[in-house]
Amino acid sequence: MNEVYEKLMKCYEAVEKKTSFKPELALILGSGLGDFCDTMDVKETLSYSEIPGFPTSTVAGHKGQFVFGYSGEVPIVAMQGRVHYYEGYSVQDVVLPTRLMKLMGAKTLFLTNAAGGINPSFHAGDFMLICDHISSLVPSPLIGANIEELGTRFPDMSEVYSRRLRTIIENSAAAEGVPLQRGVYIQTTGPNYETPAEIRAYGRLGADAVGMSTAVEAIAARHCGMEICGISCISNLAAGISSNPLSHKEVQETADRVAPLFKKLVKRAINDISKSSQA
Ligand code: HPA
C-alpha cells in the first residue's frame, strides 16, 4: 500500500476507536479563530496527540484538537489548530487531517485563515471570500504515487472553491450584515513574512491576500472530491502596503478583535450550506 495512504488509514482507525461521530462538514480554524468552538454544542474532542503518527501543531495560539459537535443543527468536525508546512512537516502530512476528515464523513470543507491584505482596497479586519488560489509557491500535496482510493492522478482545479457555496456565503453575509470582500489567496511557505517586493510581485500575479496555509488543504480536498469554501480574515496589510513591520501579535490581535463577527458569519454560512444540501 502507498505509504501516505497507509499512515492516513492508521490515523483513521485510531479515530474510529475514539469516536463514532459522523460530521457533515469539516471546518479548519485559522489563527485566533479557534474559539468558534465556544459557539458549538460540543459532543467530543480528540487531541491530535492521541492519534499515532498525526502531525501536531507547534504554533502559539493553535490548540491542536478535533472538536466534534453541532453548529446549530449541523454535525461538524472543527480543527482547533492546523499544521503548517513551515513547521517542517511534509506537505503530505500537512493535508493528512483534511483527508482524515473526509474519511470521517465530511463532504464539505470550510477553510478559514488569517491573511495579509495585498489588494489596496482591503483593510485590517475585513473578511475575504476566497474565490480562487495560487499555490505555485508551495509543493503540491499530491506529489508522489497517486492515492487511487482518494482521487485521480491529474485532478481538475478549475473550480476549487465551489461557485455554489460562494453564492450561499455571499447571501449569508448579506443576511447578517457582514461586509465581505472577494479575492484570490496566495500561499507561501512561510514562516517569514514577505518582503515588499514579493508582495508587489504577488499582487501583479493576481493575488489579493497572502498566507501560509489553505491552498494545499484545498488541493487535497478537491482531489478526494470534497466541496470547498473558504474565508480569510485580513489580519494585517501585507508588507510594504502597511508602513508597520509585521508581527504574529498583530495578526492575533486583529483576528481576536473581529472574531465575534467572524463567528456569526461562519455559523450562518454553515447553517445555510447544510440547508441547501438537504433541499
Ligand atoms: N503574510 C503571510 N501570512 C500571513 C500574513 C501575511 O501578511 N498575515 C497573516 N498570515
Tab-separated table of N, CA and C in Angstrom, residues 20 27 54 58 64 84 94-95 111 124 130 142 144-145 162 174 181 184 195 208 218 238 254 265-266 274-277:
chain	number	residue	atom	x	y	z
A	20	SER	N	-17.567	7.798	17.238
A	20	SER	CA	-18.390	7.334	16.108
A	20	SER	C	-19.151	8.526	15.513
A	27	LEU	N	-14.493	21.910	9.358
A	27	LEU	CA	-14.147	23.330	9.477
A	27	LEU	C	-12.720	23.449	9.989
A	54	PHE	N	0.002	11.360	13.879
A	54	PHE	CA	-0.648	12.598	13.439
A	54	PHE	C	0.285	13.791	13.662
A	58	THR	N	2.771	23.333	16.295
A	58	THR	CA	3.703	23.914	17.263
A	58	THR	C	3.539	25.431	17.404
A	64	GLY	N	-4.672	22.395	18.774
A	64	GLY	CA	-4.309	21.026	18.428
A	64	GLY	C	-5.303	19.959	18.808
A	84	HIS	N	1.154	23.412	9.671
A	84	HIS	CA	1.683	24.212	8.560
A	84	HIS	C	2.949	23.585	7.980
A	94	VAL	N	0.838	17.694	6.039
A	94	VAL	CA	0.035	18.899	6.265
A	94	VAL	C	-1.432	18.656	5.859
A	95	VAL	N	-1.635	17.842	4.826
A	95	VAL	CA	-3.012	17.623	4.353
A	95	VAL	C	-3.640	16.349	4.930
A	111	LEU	N	-12.754	26.274	4.917
A	111	LEU	CA	-11.412	26.708	5.311
A	111	LEU	C	-11.448	28.136	5.826
A	124	ALA	N	-7.398	46.059	7.455
A	124	ALA	CA	-7.248	45.053	8.513
A	124	ALA	C	-8.595	44.875	9.185
A	130	ILE	N	-12.785	33.494	-0.348
A	130	ILE	CA	-11.740	33.005	-1.259
A	130	ILE	C	-12.408	32.476	-2.533
A	142	LEU	N	-0.097	16.473	-3.726
A	142	LEU	CA	-0.414	15.255	-4.492
A	142	LEU	C	0.832	14.630	-5.116
A	144	GLY	N	4.006	12.406	-5.559
A	144	GLY	CA	4.211	11.031	-5.092
A	144	GLY	C	3.191	10.146	-5.779
A	145	ALA	N	3.280	8.846	-5.499
A	145	ALA	CA	2.342	7.910	-6.136
A	145	ALA	C	0.921	8.387	-5.865
A	162	SER	N	-16.052	26.124	-4.544
A	162	SER	CA	-17.336	25.896	-5.202
A	162	SER	C	-18.123	27.194	-5.427
A	174	ALA	N	-24.703	38.826	3.527
A	174	ALA	CA	-25.670	39.922	3.328
A	174	ALA	C	-26.760	39.845	4.391
A	181	GLN	N	-15.377	40.951	1.350
A	181	GLN	CA	-14.590	41.182	0.136
A	181	GLN	C	-14.471	39.855	-0.614
A	184	VAL	N	-8.466	36.421	-4.474
A	184	VAL	CA	-7.590	35.275	-4.707
A	184	VAL	C	-6.560	35.222	-3.574
A	195	THR	N	8.642	40.094	1.760
A	195	THR	CA	9.250	41.416	1.569
A	195	THR	C	8.258	42.267	0.757
A	208	ASP	N	-4.908	38.687	-3.993
A	208	ASP	CA	-5.493	39.748	-3.174
A	208	ASP	C	-5.113	39.613	-1.707
A	218	ALA	N	-6.867	22.754	0.332
A	218	ALA	CA	-7.929	22.806	-0.687
A	218	ALA	C	-7.620	21.843	-1.846
A	238	ALA	N	-0.433	43.612	4.011
A	238	ALA	CA	0.806	42.885	3.706
A	238	ALA	C	2.004	43.841	3.684
A	254	THR	N	-5.793	41.319	15.704
A	254	THR	CA	-6.881	41.675	14.773
A	254	THR	C	-7.881	40.535	14.678
A	265	LEU	N	-20.700	35.072	11.047
A	265	LEU	CA	-20.742	34.796	9.609
A	265	LEU	C	-20.567	33.300	9.328
A	266	VAL	N	-19.580	32.688	9.969
A	266	VAL	CA	-19.306	31.270	9.704
A	266	VAL	C	-20.483	30.405	10.159
A	274	SER	N	-25.744	23.736	4.918
A	274	SER	CA	-26.381	22.466	5.277
A	274	SER	C	-27.810	22.415	4.752
A	275	LYS	N	-28.531	23.536	4.923
A	275	LYS	CA	-29.932	23.587	4.447
A	275	LYS	C	-29.974	23.366	2.933
A	276	SER	N	-29.007	23.937	2.221
A	276	SER	CA	-29.015	23.831	0.764
A	276	SER	C	-28.748	22.394	0.315
A	277	SER	N	-27.988	21.629	1.120
A	277	SER	CA	-27.694	20.237	0.729
A	277	SER	C	-28.910	19.359	0.960
